[in-house]
Amino acid sequence: MSIRFTTKARRGMVALTAVAGLALGVAGCGGGGGDDKKPETSASASKGGGSNPSAQEGTDDLLAELKGEDGLILRITSAQRDSGGFVTVSGEMKNDGDEAARVSARTSGDETEIVRHGTSLGGATLVDSASKKRYYVLRDTDGRPLTTTSMPRIKPGGSIPVFMQFPAPPTSTGEVSFQLPTFASATIQISG
């Protein structure tokens, strides 16, 4: 008896295989590649304006506040470990400037596969210093990053919700460094 799969079923199996392979491949990546090409331009990341980039003690579930270009601020409110082996980082992109601002295309990173799908937060990474591993934003089978894409121009004082999904570090890892091109980096806690 032969088993025949529909085109849709085959695509699903390929997608599952690709995601599993990507997760295993990314989990084994070291932290060295490309660190010297960071286009980060801001130096302050903490809510209180101090020099400590890990603003974790905020009251409104604020894990970190990262300053970027043109008055943009990335407020991370959640880094949740999912049962499927992923970490979803969520928050909002706020315009703290006096003029409308657009998220820089540089936040997409420099990987051709991600850049060809338009502006996104695909350049984000989580760095587990203890294990010396860097985790990149996950992608679907077409190479689209599993993150907020096609972000509109943000009016002064306005904000938009954002998310990024990564392979989960080991459960023993509770703290990672979050990095996004053009924004300061910060240490965040993973929950769940």
Coordinates of C-alpha atoms in Angstrom, one line a residue:
M1 CA 0.0 0.0 0.0
S2 CA 1.5 3.3 -1.0
I3 CA 0.8 6.6 0.8
R4 CA 0.2 9.7 -1.3
F5 CA 0.4 13.2 0.1
T6 CA -1.3 16.2 -1.2
T7 CA 0.8 19.2 -2.2
K8 CA -0.4 21.0 1.0
A9 CA 0.6 18.0 3.2
R10 CA 4.0 17.9 1.6
R11 CA 4.5 21.6 2.2
G12 CA 3.5 21.1 5.8
M13 CA 6.0 18.3 6.3
V14 CA 8.7 20.4 4.6
A15 CA 7.8 23.4 6.9
L16 CA 8.0 21.2 10.0
T17 CA 11.4 19.8 8.9
A18 CA 12.7 23.2 8.1
V19 CA 11.7 24.8 11.4
A20 CA 13.1 21.8 13.3
G21 CA 16.4 22.0 11.4
L22 CA 16.6 25.8 11.8
A23 CA 16.0 25.6 15.5
L24 CA 18.7 22.9 15.9
G25 CA 21.1 24.8 13.6
V26 CA 20.6 28.2 15.4
A27 CA 20.9 26.6 18.8
G28 CA 24.4 25.5 17.9
C29 CA 25.5 28.8 16.5
G30 CA 28.3 30.6 18.4
G31 CA 28.2 34.2 19.3
G32 CA 31.2 35.5 17.2
G33 CA 29.9 36.1 13.7
G34 CA 29.3 39.7 12.7
D35 CA 29.5 41.4 16.2
D36 CA 31.9 44.0 14.8
K37 CA 29.3 45.2 12.2
K38 CA 26.7 46.4 14.8
P39 CA 25.1 49.6 13.5
E40 CA 23.7 50.5 17.0
T41 CA 23.8 54.2 17.4
S42 CA 22.4 55.0 20.8
A43 CA 24.0 54.5 24.2
S44 CA 21.2 54.8 26.7
A45 CA 18.7 52.0 27.3
S46 CA 17.3 52.4 30.8
K47 CA 14.1 54.1 31.7
G48 CA 15.6 56.2 34.4
G49 CA 18.2 57.7 32.1
G50 CA 21.1 56.1 33.9
S51 CA 23.8 54.1 32.3
N52 CA 22.5 50.6 33.3
P53 CA 20.9 49.1 30.1
S54 CA 18.9 46.5 31.9
A55 CA 15.8 48.3 33.2
Q56 CA 14.1 45.4 34.8
E57 CA 12.7 46.9 37.9
G58 CA 9.9 48.9 36.1
T59 CA 6.5 48.7 37.5
D60 CA 4.2 48.2 34.5
D61 CA 5.7 44.9 33.5
L62 CA 8.5 46.7 31.7
L63 CA 11.5 44.5 31.1
A64 CA 13.5 47.0 29.2
E65 CA 13.3 50.3 27.3
L66 CA 15.7 50.7 24.4
K67 CA 16.4 54.1 22.7
G68 CA 16.8 54.2 19.0
E69 CA 17.1 56.7 16.2
D70 CA 14.7 59.6 15.6
G71 CA 13.1 59.5 19.0
L72 CA 11.9 55.9 18.7
I73 CA 11.8 53.8 21.9
L74 CA 11.4 50.0 22.0
R75 CA 9.6 49.0 25.2
I76 CA 9.9 45.3 25.9
T77 CA 7.1 44.1 28.2
S78 CA 7.3 40.3 27.8
A79 CA 9.8 37.6 26.9
Q80 CA 7.7 34.5 27.2
R81 CA 8.9 30.9 26.8
D82 CA 6.3 29.0 24.8
S83 CA 5.6 25.2 25.1
G84 CA 6.7 24.7 21.4
G85 CA 10.4 25.6 22.2
F86 CA 10.2 29.2 21.3
V87 CA 10.6 32.6 23.1
T88 CA 8.3 35.4 22.0
V89 CA 9.5 38.9 22.9
S90 CA 6.6 41.4 22.8
G91 CA 6.2 45.1 23.5
E92 CA 5.7 48.4 21.7
M93 CA 7.6 50.7 19.4
K94 CA 6.9 54.3 20.6
N95 CA 7.7 57.6 19.0
D96 CA 9.0 59.9 21.7
G97 CA 10.1 62.6 19.2
D98 CA 8.4 65.7 17.9
E99 CA 7.9 64.5 14.3
A100 CA 6.5 61.4 12.7
A101 CA 9.2 58.6 12.5
R102 CA 9.6 55.4 10.6
V103 CA 11.4 52.4 11.9
S104 CA 14.8 52.1 10.1
A105 CA 15.2 49.4 7.4
R106 CA 18.4 48.5 9.2
T107 CA 16.3 46.8 11.9
S108 CA 15.7 44.0 9.4
G109 CA 19.4 43.1 9.6
D110 CA 21.6 42.3 6.6
E111 CA 20.5 38.7 5.7
T112 CA 19.3 38.7 2.1
E113 CA 16.6 36.2 2.9
I114 CA 15.0 38.4 5.5
V115 CA 15.6 41.8 3.8
R116 CA 13.8 40.7 0.6
H117 CA 10.6 40.5 2.6
G118 CA 10.6 44.2 3.5
T119 CA 11.1 46.1 6.7
S120 CA 10.9 44.1 9.9
L121 CA 12.6 43.5 13.2
G122 CA 14.4 40.5 11.7
G123 CA 17.8 41.7 12.8
A124 CA 17.0 41.2 16.4
T125 CA 19.0 38.6 18.4
L126 CA 19.1 37.1 21.9
V127 CA 22.5 36.4 23.3
D128 CA 23.0 33.8 26.0
S129 CA 26.3 34.8 27.5
A130 CA 26.5 31.8 29.8
S131 CA 26.2 29.3 27.0
K132 CA 28.0 31.6 24.5
K133 CA 25.2 31.3 22.0
R134 CA 23.3 33.8 19.8
Y135 CA 19.7 33.2 18.8
Y136 CA 18.3 34.8 15.6
V137 CA 14.7 35.6 14.8
L138 CA 12.9 32.5 13.4
R139 CA 11.7 32.4 9.8
D140 CA 8.9 30.6 8.0
T141 CA 9.5 28.3 5.0
D142 CA 9.5 31.3 2.6
G143 CA 12.1 33.1 4.6
R144 CA 9.8 35.6 6.2
P145 CA 10.9 36.6 9.7
L146 CA 8.5 35.7 12.5
T147 CA 8.3 39.2 13.7
T148 CA 6.4 42.4 13.2
T149 CA 6.7 43.6 9.5
S150 CA 5.6 46.5 7.4
M151 CA 5.5 49.0 10.2
P152 CA 3.8 52.2 9.5
R153 CA 5.1 55.7 10.1
I154 CA 4.5 56.4 13.8
K155 CA 3.1 59.8 14.8
P156 CA 4.6 61.8 17.7
G157 CA 3.5 60.2 20.9
G158 CA 2.1 57.2 19.1
S159 CA 3.0 53.6 19.4
I160 CA 2.5 50.2 17.7
P161 CA 2.6 46.7 19.1
V162 CA 5.6 44.6 18.1
F163 CA 6.8 41.0 18.6
M164 CA 9.7 38.8 17.7
Q165 CA 10.0 35.0 18.0
F166 CA 13.2 33.1 18.7
P167 CA 14.3 29.5 19.4
A168 CA 14.2 29.1 23.1
P169 CA 17.5 28.9 25.0
P170 CA 17.9 26.0 27.5
T171 CA 15.4 26.2 30.4
S172 CA 18.3 26.9 32.8
T173 CA 18.8 30.2 31.0
G174 CA 16.7 32.9 32.5
E175 CA 18.5 36.0 31.4
V176 CA 19.6 37.0 27.9
S177 CA 20.9 40.1 26.1
F178 CA 18.4 41.5 23.6
Q179 CA 20.0 43.3 20.6
L180 CA 18.3 45.1 17.6
P181 CA 20.2 47.2 15.0
T182 CA 19.9 51.0 15.6
F183 CA 18.8 50.5 19.2
A184 CA 20.8 50.1 22.4
S185 CA 21.0 46.6 23.8
A186 CA 19.5 45.5 27.1
T187 CA 19.4 42.4 29.4
I188 CA 15.9 40.9 29.8
Q189 CA 14.4 38.1 31.8
I190 CA 12.7 35.1 30.1
S191 CA 9.6 33.9 31.9
G192 CA 7.7 30.6 31.6

